[in-house]
Every structure is written in C-alpha cells, then in structure tokens.
Amino acid sequence: MTPEPRVRRGAARQLARSSALAAAGALLGVATAVAELWLALLCAAALPLAPLLLWPPARPALPAALGPVVRALTRLELYRLARCYDIEIPGPHTLPRSLGYLAARWPLGMLGALVLGVFPAGAYLVVSPLGALDGNSPAIVVFGLMFMYLSVQGTVGLIGMERWLARTVLGPTRQDLLEERVAELTASRAGVVEAVDEERRRIERDLHDGVQQRLVSLAMLLGRAQRGRDPDRAAALVRDAHQEARQALDELREVAFRVYPIVLDEFGLETALASLADRSSLPLHVDYTLARQPARSVATAVYFAVREAVTNAAKHAGADSVRVEVGEEHGVLTVRVTDNGRGGADPRGTGLSGLARRVAAVDGTLRVDSPPGGPTVLTARLPADPPAVPPRPPAGVPVAVAAGAGAGAAEGSP
C-alpha cells in the first residue's frame, strides 16, 4: 500500500474519532445541563433566604451546602471538555466562578439537546423515500440532508461557545496570570542565582584540582632545575617543566571552554554543538535543523542544557551514545536529547534541576521521560525570540521618571 492511501485512512479514522467524541461530549453536556438546571432552580428557590447571609454565623452555610455539588459538577464539566473537546482550563476554579459557570452553562446544554435532536430527524427524512414513509417524495431527502448539515454545524458552533464560556468564566483572570508570572520569575531568578553559584564552585574546583596542581608542579620542577648543579639533570627538569606547562595550558583552555565557549559567539550554535560533540567522551550525534541563528540568550541556554544533559548521560546513565535534535516549529525552539542509558533519572536531582533552571531562565520548559531501563529523553522547549529586556534606569532614578524622561527625549529629538 502506498503512503497516500494510508494517510487518507488515518485522516478518516481521526475525523470519525473526533466526530464521535464531539457527539458524546454534546450528549453528556445535555445530561449535565439537566443537573445544572436543577441546581439553578434550587438556588432560585432559596433566594428568599438570601437576607440571612447578612448574619455572620449563617455565611458559612452556603459554601457548606452548595460547595460539594458545585465542585463535583465543575469537575465533571472540566473532564468532559478535556476528554471530548480537548479543551484544558487551568485553575484556580473557585466556588463563585464555578457557580457562575454552571448557571450560565445549562442553557448551552439545552441548546445542545435541540441541535442533536435535529440530526436523527434529518436522517429519518433521508431514509423515508426508501420505504420508511410511504408516499413521500424523494425531494424530502434534500430537507433531511439540510437538517443533518445544520446539526453538524450547530455542534461545531456549540463547541466553540463551550470553549469561550469555560475560558471566560473558569479560566484565570489577568490578575491570576500576572501573579503566576511573578511567581515564575521569582523562582527563575532564584534558580539562576543558585546555578551561577554552583558554576562558580565548579570552576573553583577545576582550577584548584587541575590547573593549580599543574602550576605547583611546574614551580617545583623549575626550582629543582635552578638549584641543581648537574646541567643534564637541569635540562631534563626543564623539559619536564615545559611538559607540565603545556598540560596546564590545555587544562586552562578546557576550563575556559566549559565556562563559555567563544565558538558560540563567533560561529553560532550549530558549530558550538559540533565542537561539543568532538569533545564528548560519548558518541554524540547532532541533528540540527534550525534555519536561522536563535537569540544569543536562547543559544547559550541550549548549548549549556545540551552539555549538561550529555554530562549526566555519561556520568550517571551508563549510556553508550547520545542523540541531540534541535529544531523550530511555530516560533518554539525544541531541543531533544536522547541517550540509551539505564533510565530512571530523577528530575529533582541536582543535574536535571539545574538544567531545568537554566531553561526556565529564558521562559522555557523541560520535560524528562526516563522509564526504568531507558531510554532517557529530555525535551526542552524555548521561545526562539524571547522578549527584549528594557534597559535599567540610572541608579537612584525612579522607573516612572526615567520612562518619562526617555519619552520626552524621544519626542524632542529631530
């Protein structure tokens, strides 16, 4: 079978599955609308008791009475939206929001019953010329098909209205999003500070345990050569000192490369990853498909994230090879690092948590899939073009004053 018929069959199966889920969601929505209507009628019947809520001891009675029912219906609605319509509504889903959503949603459910009822009526008219209704004209088929089409279009419109209502009433407000963003930035800032401190400690260890020891050995060799009286022995010590100096330079270059590879600025991310593959102790295959060079901050985060992932695979996973895929889709840069190690990686471990902090610093996300036995797949998604950071105002100048001065200068400039 050629690929084209397979694609068509797959698309047909997907369409059938989506249609079935949409119909099931609408049917379930009719059932939940009945429960929501009863809840609305109950609340309407209890309106004469509303003045009692002015009495402080009676105020907790309303949440205690309605809370379990409202939360249960809201959870059922959220499950229906996610399972049947692929609509995810993030929280928080407070009791007032949930109650308002259920009160506004039951008319949609009743409308769904009308929309769904039109389809079997149209189908009945379509088959009626075949003997279901004696004496009917075949032209009735046209009206049946029209009813079926209107039912399908009505269901599509109903799904759109469901999405809009749920996101408007239950979804997070602008204030919620701002608070969440502030919390993310605070955590990201703390993570970056911690990662920088850890990087400094690692550099200090590398210099102390590597380069410094080489320089101490070099000084001792030169001192022995200076104090010696045998020219041949002194020449041998100088040769050893020269070898130590070369090794110290190599280790110093390696430390400098680990701090920040200059090739990343001079030749770009693709060349830097290729250089990393050349230096890797494991076979490292890089599949780089970016059509353009990402922003500098993103390229730096990608490079160090890949380097940390490869280091973890070599040290802790027992991997024999690593594959790195770097691509972009719809403005999102995706980095996938796969190793054939033993798996079971803990995302809360030091290495992976540091990697997650580095990715989060540029508004990215990290996902770790590491079942026991492997393979381990790290997937990082980062914005290809992160928002620009506005310049800081001079020290001691309030932000509003600095902004006003900038605006005035801009207006007064020729």
Short mmCIF file of C-alpha atoms in Angstrom, two decimals:
data_model
loop_
_atom_site.label_atom_id
_atom_site.label_comp_id
_atom_site.label_asym_id
_atom_site.label_seq_id
_atom_site.Cartn_x
_atom_site.Cartn_y
_atom_site.Cartn_z
CA MET A 1 0.00 0.00 0.00
CA THR A 2 1.37 3.41 -0.96
CA PRO A 3 1.74 6.11 1.72
CA GLU A 4 -1.07 8.30 0.31
CA PRO A 5 -3.95 5.82 0.95
CA ARG A 6 -2.55 5.20 4.44
CA VAL A 7 -2.58 8.90 5.14
CA ARG A 8 -6.14 9.16 3.87
CA ARG A 9 -7.26 6.24 6.02
CA GLY A 10 -5.55 7.76 9.04
CA ALA A 11 -7.23 11.10 8.42
CA ALA A 12 -10.60 9.38 8.00
CA ARG A 13 -10.16 7.49 11.27
CA GLN A 14 -9.15 10.70 13.04
CA LEU A 15 -12.21 12.50 11.65
CA ALA A 16 -14.51 9.68 12.74
CA ARG A 17 -12.97 9.65 16.22
CA SER A 18 -13.28 13.44 16.58
CA SER A 19 -16.90 13.33 15.42
CA ALA A 20 -17.74 10.56 17.87
CA LEU A 21 -16.11 12.43 20.74
CA ALA A 22 -17.94 15.63 19.80
CA ALA A 23 -21.29 13.83 19.75
CA ALA A 24 -20.52 12.10 23.05
CA GLY A 25 -19.50 15.41 24.60
CA ALA A 26 -22.71 17.06 23.45
CA LEU A 27 -24.82 14.17 24.79
CA LEU A 28 -23.03 14.25 28.13
CA GLY A 29 -23.48 18.02 28.13
CA VAL A 30 -27.24 17.56 27.88
CA ALA A 31 -27.19 15.31 30.94
CA THR A 32 -25.07 17.71 32.97
CA ALA A 33 -27.27 20.61 31.85
CA VAL A 34 -30.26 18.91 33.48
CA ALA A 35 -28.37 18.68 36.77
CA GLU A 36 -27.21 22.29 36.40
CA LEU A 37 -30.79 23.40 35.72
CA TRP A 38 -31.96 21.70 38.92
CA LEU A 39 -29.16 23.44 40.79
CA ALA A 40 -30.19 26.80 39.29
CA LEU A 41 -33.83 26.20 40.27
CA LEU A 42 -32.75 25.26 43.79
CA CYS A 43 -30.73 28.45 44.09
CA ALA A 44 -33.67 30.47 42.76
CA ALA A 45 -35.99 28.87 45.30
CA ALA A 46 -33.54 29.75 48.07
CA LEU A 47 -33.37 33.44 47.10
CA PRO A 48 -35.91 34.47 49.79
CA LEU A 49 -33.39 33.22 52.35
CA ALA A 50 -30.61 35.44 50.95
CA PRO A 51 -31.04 38.14 53.67
CA LEU A 52 -29.93 35.55 56.21
CA LEU A 53 -26.44 35.76 54.69
CA LEU A 54 -26.13 39.21 56.27
CA TRP A 55 -25.93 37.41 59.60
CA PRO A 56 -22.24 36.41 60.01
CA PRO A 57 -22.86 32.99 61.64
CA ALA A 58 -25.02 31.97 58.65
CA ARG A 59 -22.49 32.88 55.96
CA PRO A 60 -20.53 29.59 56.04
CA ALA A 61 -23.76 27.67 55.48
CA LEU A 62 -23.94 28.48 51.76
CA PRO A 63 -20.48 27.13 50.82
CA ALA A 64 -21.05 24.11 53.03
CA ALA A 65 -24.38 23.33 51.34
CA LEU A 66 -23.53 24.09 47.72
CA GLY A 67 -19.78 23.51 47.68
CA PRO A 68 -19.68 19.71 47.20
CA VAL A 69 -22.35 19.72 44.48
CA VAL A 70 -20.87 22.67 42.60
CA ARG A 71 -17.33 21.26 42.73
CA ALA A 72 -18.48 17.82 41.58
CA LEU A 73 -20.40 19.25 38.61
CA THR A 74 -17.48 21.53 37.73
CA ARG A 75 -15.04 18.61 37.79
CA LEU A 76 -17.38 16.63 35.55
CA GLU A 77 -17.64 19.55 33.11
CA LEU A 78 -13.87 20.01 33.03
CA TYR A 79 -13.40 16.30 32.36
CA ARG A 80 -15.98 16.43 29.56
CA LEU A 81 -14.32 19.45 27.95
CA ALA A 82 -10.86 17.90 28.16
CA ARG A 83 -11.83 14.39 27.08
CA CYS A 84 -14.32 15.18 24.34
CA TYR A 85 -13.28 18.60 23.07
CA ASP A 86 -9.58 18.73 24.03
CA ILE A 87 -10.17 21.96 25.99
CA GLU A 88 -7.95 22.43 29.03
CA ILE A 89 -8.98 25.12 31.52
CA PRO A 90 -6.31 25.94 34.12
CA GLY A 91 -7.32 26.93 37.64
CA PRO A 92 -7.98 28.27 40.14
CA HIS A 93 -11.63 27.15 39.99
CA THR A 94 -13.10 28.98 42.96
CA LEU A 95 -16.62 28.35 44.22
CA PRO A 96 -18.09 31.68 42.94
CA ARG A 97 -16.56 31.13 39.49
CA SER A 98 -17.77 27.54 39.35
CA LEU A 99 -21.28 28.53 40.42
CA GLY A 100 -21.39 31.29 37.82
CA TYR A 101 -20.17 28.91 35.12
CA LEU A 102 -22.80 26.28 35.92
CA ALA A 103 -25.55 28.92 35.99
CA ALA A 104 -24.51 30.23 32.57
CA ARG A 105 -23.79 26.83 31.06
CA TRP A 106 -27.11 24.97 31.39
CA PRO A 107 -28.78 26.92 28.53
CA LEU A 108 -25.97 25.73 26.25
CA GLY A 109 -26.70 22.16 27.28
CA MET A 110 -30.38 22.55 26.44
CA LEU A 111 -29.42 24.09 23.11
CA GLY A 112 -27.22 21.05 22.55
CA ALA A 113 -30.24 18.79 23.02
CA LEU A 114 -32.07 20.71 20.29
CA VAL A 115 -29.06 20.61 17.96
CA LEU A 116 -28.55 16.88 18.46
CA GLY A 117 -32.25 16.16 18.02
CA VAL A 118 -32.22 17.69 14.55
CA PHE A 119 -29.74 15.09 13.26
CA PRO A 120 -31.87 11.94 13.73
CA ALA A 121 -34.87 13.85 12.41
CA GLY A 122 -32.93 14.67 9.26
CA ALA A 123 -31.68 11.09 8.97
CA TYR A 124 -35.28 9.86 9.23
CA LEU A 125 -36.28 12.14 6.37
CA VAL A 126 -33.35 10.89 4.28
CA VAL A 127 -34.35 7.23 4.56
CA SER A 128 -38.09 7.89 4.29
CA PRO A 129 -38.24 7.59 0.44
CA LEU A 130 -36.78 4.10 0.82
CA GLY A 131 -39.96 2.91 2.45
CA ALA A 132 -39.94 4.38 5.92
CA LEU A 133 -42.69 6.80 4.93
CA ASP A 134 -44.96 5.61 2.15
CA GLY A 135 -45.95 8.20 -0.37
CA ASN A 136 -43.21 10.74 0.43
CA SER A 137 -41.46 12.47 -2.43
CA PRO A 138 -37.73 11.80 -2.89
CA ALA A 139 -37.29 15.58 -2.64
CA ILE A 140 -37.68 15.18 1.10
CA VAL A 141 -34.13 13.83 1.10
CA VAL A 142 -32.86 17.35 0.45
CA PHE A 143 -34.57 18.63 3.58
CA GLY A 144 -33.22 15.70 5.58
CA LEU A 145 -29.68 16.36 4.42
CA MET A 146 -30.13 20.04 5.24
CA PHE A 147 -31.23 19.18 8.80
CA MET A 148 -28.25 16.86 9.24
CA TYR A 149 -25.86 19.53 7.96
CA LEU A 150 -27.35 22.14 10.29
CA SER A 151 -26.98 19.71 13.20
CA VAL A 152 -23.29 19.16 12.44
CA GLN A 153 -22.64 22.88 12.05
CA GLY A 154 -24.59 23.59 15.20
CA THR A 155 -22.47 21.09 17.12
CA VAL A 156 -19.30 22.81 15.89
CA GLY A 157 -20.66 26.18 16.96
CA LEU A 158 -21.73 24.71 20.29
CA ILE A 159 -18.19 23.50 20.95
CA GLY A 160 -16.87 26.99 20.24
CA MET A 161 -19.37 28.51 22.65
CA GLU A 162 -18.45 25.93 25.29
CA ARG A 163 -14.77 26.83 24.89
CA TRP A 164 -15.44 30.56 25.13
CA LEU A 165 -17.70 30.25 28.19
CA ALA A 166 -15.35 27.95 30.10
CA ARG A 167 -12.28 30.08 29.41
CA THR A 168 -14.10 33.32 30.19
CA VAL A 169 -15.73 32.26 33.45
CA LEU A 170 -13.49 29.47 34.78
CA GLY A 171 -10.17 30.43 33.22
CA PRO A 172 -7.57 32.50 35.03
CA THR A 173 -8.02 36.25 35.08
CA ARG A 174 -5.36 38.74 34.06
CA GLN A 175 -4.53 39.20 37.73
CA ASP A 176 -4.09 35.43 38.15
CA LEU A 177 -1.79 35.30 35.14
CA LEU A 178 0.26 38.23 36.41
CA GLU A 179 0.63 36.65 39.85
CA GLU A 180 1.65 33.35 38.27
CA ARG A 181 4.16 35.15 36.06
CA VAL A 182 5.66 36.98 39.04
CA ALA A 183 5.98 33.69 40.92
CA GLU A 184 7.67 32.07 37.91
CA LEU A 185 10.10 34.97 37.52
CA THR A 186 10.90 34.93 41.23
CA ALA A 187 11.61 31.21 41.17
CA SER A 188 13.56 31.55 37.93
CA ARG A 189 15.69 34.34 39.35
CA ALA A 190 16.46 32.34 42.48
CA GLY A 191 17.30 29.33 40.33
CA VAL A 192 19.64 31.35 38.13
CA VAL A 193 21.47 32.72 41.17
CA GLU A 194 21.84 29.21 42.55
CA ALA A 195 23.04 27.89 39.19
CA VAL A 196 25.61 30.69 38.90
CA ASP A 197 26.90 29.96 42.39
CA GLU A 198 27.18 26.26 41.57
CA GLU A 199 29.02 27.11 38.34
CA ARG A 200 31.47 29.26 40.27
CA ARG A 201 32.11 26.46 42.76
CA ARG A 202 32.73 24.03 39.92
CA ILE A 203 35.18 26.41 38.24
CA GLU A 204 37.00 26.85 41.55
CA ARG A 205 37.26 23.07 41.94
CA ASP A 206 38.55 22.69 38.37
CA LEU A 207 41.18 25.37 38.90
CA HIS A 208 42.20 24.06 42.31
CA ASP A 209 42.32 20.36 41.45
CA GLY A 210 43.68 20.74 37.93
CA VAL A 211 45.44 23.88 36.79
CA GLN A 212 46.71 24.87 40.23
CA GLN A 213 48.29 21.47 40.81
CA ARG A 214 49.99 21.67 37.42
CA LEU A 215 51.39 25.10 38.23
CA VAL A 216 52.64 23.92 41.63
CA SER A 217 54.40 21.01 39.94
CA LEU A 218 55.82 23.40 37.33
CA ALA A 219 57.21 25.70 40.03
CA MET A 220 58.78 22.77 41.88
CA LEU A 221 60.45 21.47 38.71
CA LEU A 222 61.84 24.88 37.83
CA GLY A 223 63.06 25.33 41.40
CA ARG A 224 64.85 22.00 41.34
CA ALA A 225 66.42 22.87 37.97
CA GLN A 226 67.57 26.22 39.33
CA ARG A 227 69.16 24.70 42.43
CA GLY A 228 70.76 21.75 40.64
CA ARG A 229 74.41 21.69 39.66
CA ASP A 230 74.19 18.96 37.01
CA PRO A 231 73.45 20.56 33.60
CA ASP A 232 71.98 17.35 32.17
CA ARG A 233 69.70 16.89 35.16
CA ALA A 234 68.66 20.55 34.97
CA ALA A 235 67.86 20.19 31.26
CA ALA A 236 65.69 17.14 31.98
CA LEU A 237 63.85 19.05 34.70
CA VAL A 238 63.27 21.97 32.33
CA ARG A 239 61.84 19.56 29.73
CA ASP A 240 59.50 18.14 32.39
CA ALA A 241 58.55 21.67 33.39
CA HIS A 242 57.80 22.51 29.75
CA GLN A 243 55.54 19.46 29.53
CA GLU A 244 53.76 20.48 32.74
CA ALA A 245 53.28 24.00 31.35
CA ARG A 246 51.71 22.63 28.16
CA GLN A 247 49.37 20.39 30.15
CA ALA A 248 48.46 23.32 32.40
CA LEU A 249 47.62 25.39 29.32
CA ASP A 250 45.47 22.57 27.91
CA GLU A 251 43.58 22.24 31.19
CA LEU A 252 43.16 26.01 31.42
CA ARG A 253 41.73 26.08 27.89
CA GLU A 254 39.35 23.26 28.84
CA VAL A 255 38.19 25.17 31.92
CA ALA A 256 37.70 28.31 29.81
CA PHE A 257 35.73 26.30 27.24
CA ARG A 258 33.49 24.93 29.98
CA VAL A 259 32.93 28.42 31.38
CA TYR A 260 31.83 29.79 27.98
CA PRO A 261 32.86 28.58 24.53
CA ILE A 262 33.97 31.50 22.39
CA VAL A 263 32.99 29.48 19.32
CA LEU A 264 29.35 30.04 20.29
CA ASP A 265 29.68 33.79 19.72
CA GLU A 266 31.99 33.58 16.73
CA PHE A 267 30.38 30.78 14.69
CA GLY A 268 26.94 30.13 16.19
CA LEU A 269 25.06 27.36 17.95
CA GLU A 270 25.45 24.67 15.29
CA THR A 271 29.25 24.94 15.30
CA ALA A 272 29.33 25.07 19.10
CA LEU A 273 27.31 21.85 19.32
CA ALA A 274 29.59 20.22 16.75
CA SER A 275 32.58 21.25 18.88
CA LEU A 276 30.85 19.78 21.91
CA ALA A 277 30.37 16.51 20.01
CA ASP A 278 34.08 16.43 19.19
CA ARG A 279 35.00 16.87 22.85
CA SER A 280 32.38 14.46 24.21
CA SER A 281 33.51 11.22 25.81
CA LEU A 282 30.42 9.53 24.32
CA PRO A 283 29.48 9.20 20.65
CA LEU A 284 27.29 12.27 20.17
CA HIS A 285 25.14 12.72 17.05
CA VAL A 286 23.70 16.19 16.47
CA ASP A 287 20.70 16.69 14.16
CA TYR A 288 20.48 20.46 13.70
CA THR A 289 17.64 21.76 11.51
CA LEU A 290 17.31 25.42 12.54
CA ALA A 291 17.06 27.74 9.56
CA ARG A 292 18.33 30.76 11.48
CA GLN A 293 20.53 31.55 14.43
CA PRO A 294 18.46 31.89 17.64
CA ALA A 295 18.80 34.79 20.03
CA ARG A 296 22.04 34.84 21.98
CA SER A 297 20.42 34.10 25.34
CA VAL A 298 18.48 31.17 23.87
CA ALA A 299 21.53 29.79 22.06
CA THR A 300 23.53 29.95 25.29
CA ALA A 301 20.79 28.18 27.23
CA VAL A 302 20.50 25.47 24.55
CA TYR A 303 24.25 24.88 24.46
CA PHE A 304 24.67 24.53 28.22
CA ALA A 305 21.49 22.45 28.52
CA VAL A 306 22.81 20.00 25.92
CA ARG A 307 26.22 19.93 27.57
CA GLU A 308 24.69 19.23 30.99
CA ALA A 309 22.45 16.50 29.54
CA VAL A 310 25.40 14.81 27.82
CA THR A 311 27.45 15.02 31.02
CA ASN A 312 24.62 13.42 33.02
CA ALA A 313 24.28 10.65 30.42
CA ALA A 314 28.00 9.89 30.63
CA LYS A 315 28.29 10.04 34.42
CA HIS A 316 25.03 8.63 35.73
CA ALA A 317 23.08 6.85 32.97
CA GLY A 318 25.73 4.44 31.72
CA ALA A 319 24.86 5.42 28.15
CA ASP A 320 26.83 4.31 25.09
CA SER A 321 25.62 7.07 22.77
CA VAL A 322 23.61 10.29 22.80
CA ARG A 323 21.47 11.88 20.10
CA VAL A 324 20.65 15.60 20.06
CA GLU A 325 17.88 17.07 17.89
CA VAL A 326 17.48 20.84 17.56
CA GLY A 327 14.61 22.29 15.53
CA GLU A 328 11.97 25.02 15.45
CA GLU A 329 8.23 24.97 14.88
CA HIS A 330 5.84 27.93 15.11
CA GLY A 331 8.36 30.12 16.92
CA VAL A 332 9.21 27.47 19.53
CA LEU A 333 12.71 26.03 19.57
CA THR A 334 12.70 22.35 20.56
CA VAL A 335 15.76 20.52 21.86
CA ARG A 336 15.54 16.76 22.38
CA VAL A 337 18.41 14.81 23.97
CA THR A 338 18.08 11.01 23.90
CA ASP A 339 20.50 8.53 25.46
CA ASN A 340 20.43 4.73 25.57
CA GLY A 341 21.32 4.50 29.25
CA ARG A 342 19.64 2.65 32.08
CA GLY A 343 16.92 5.26 32.61
CA GLY A 344 15.25 6.03 35.92
CA ALA A 345 16.54 9.62 36.02
CA ASP A 346 15.12 11.75 38.84
CA PRO A 347 14.00 15.19 37.58
CA ARG A 348 14.57 16.53 41.11
CA GLY A 349 18.24 15.55 41.06
CA THR A 350 20.95 18.17 41.12
CA GLY A 351 21.91 17.90 37.46
CA LEU A 352 18.41 17.87 35.98
CA SER A 353 17.05 20.51 38.36
CA GLY A 354 19.94 22.80 37.39
CA LEU A 355 19.21 22.12 33.74
CA ALA A 356 15.53 22.97 34.31
CA ARG A 357 16.50 26.24 35.99
CA ARG A 358 18.74 27.16 33.08
CA VAL A 359 15.92 26.52 30.60
CA ALA A 360 13.36 28.36 32.75
CA ALA A 361 15.62 31.42 32.83
CA VAL A 362 14.69 32.09 29.18
CA ASP A 363 10.97 31.23 29.63
CA GLY A 364 11.47 27.63 28.52
CA THR A 365 10.12 24.33 29.82
CA LEU A 366 11.83 21.00 30.36
CA ARG A 367 10.25 17.55 30.25
CA VAL A 368 12.03 14.39 31.41
CA ASP A 369 10.91 10.93 30.22
CA SER A 370 13.14 8.30 31.80
CA PRO A 371 11.45 4.93 32.40
CA PRO A 372 13.50 2.24 34.16
CA GLY A 373 15.62 0.52 31.57
CA GLY A 374 15.73 3.59 29.37
CA PRO A 375 15.90 5.38 27.11
CA THR A 376 16.03 8.79 28.73
CA VAL A 377 14.57 11.63 26.67
CA LEU A 378 14.98 15.24 27.74
CA THR A 379 12.79 17.69 25.80
CA ALA A 380 13.32 21.42 26.22
CA ARG A 381 11.06 23.97 24.56
CA LEU A 382 12.22 27.58 24.44
CA PRO A 383 10.98 30.72 22.67
CA ALA A 384 13.07 31.30 19.57
CA ASP A 385 12.75 35.08 20.08
CA PRO A 386 12.45 35.90 23.80
CA PRO A 387 11.00 39.31 24.75
CA ALA A 388 13.57 42.05 24.96
CA VAL A 389 14.54 43.25 28.41
CA PRO A 390 14.10 47.04 28.80
CA PRO A 391 17.19 48.94 29.92
CA ARG A 392 17.55 49.72 33.60
CA PRO A 393 17.16 53.39 34.62
CA PRO A 394 20.14 55.10 36.24
CA ALA A 395 20.72 54.36 39.90
CA GLY A 396 18.50 56.45 42.17
CA VAL A 397 16.11 57.45 39.38
CA PRO A 398 12.53 56.11 39.75
CA VAL A 399 11.27 53.97 36.91
CA ALA A 400 8.40 56.32 36.08
CA VAL A 401 10.74 59.34 35.97
CA ALA A 402 13.22 57.50 33.77
CA ALA A 403 10.46 56.39 31.41
CA GLY A 404 9.08 59.92 31.22
CA ALA A 405 12.50 61.35 30.50
CA GLY A 406 13.02 58.82 27.74
CA ALA A 407 9.69 59.66 26.20
CA GLY A 408 10.42 63.37 26.35
CA ALA A 409 13.80 62.89 24.75
CA ALA A 410 12.24 60.83 22.02
CA GLU A 411 9.65 63.49 21.31
CA GLY A 412 12.20 66.28 21.32
CA SER A 413 14.68 64.53 19.09
CA PRO A 414 14.74 65.57 15.44
#
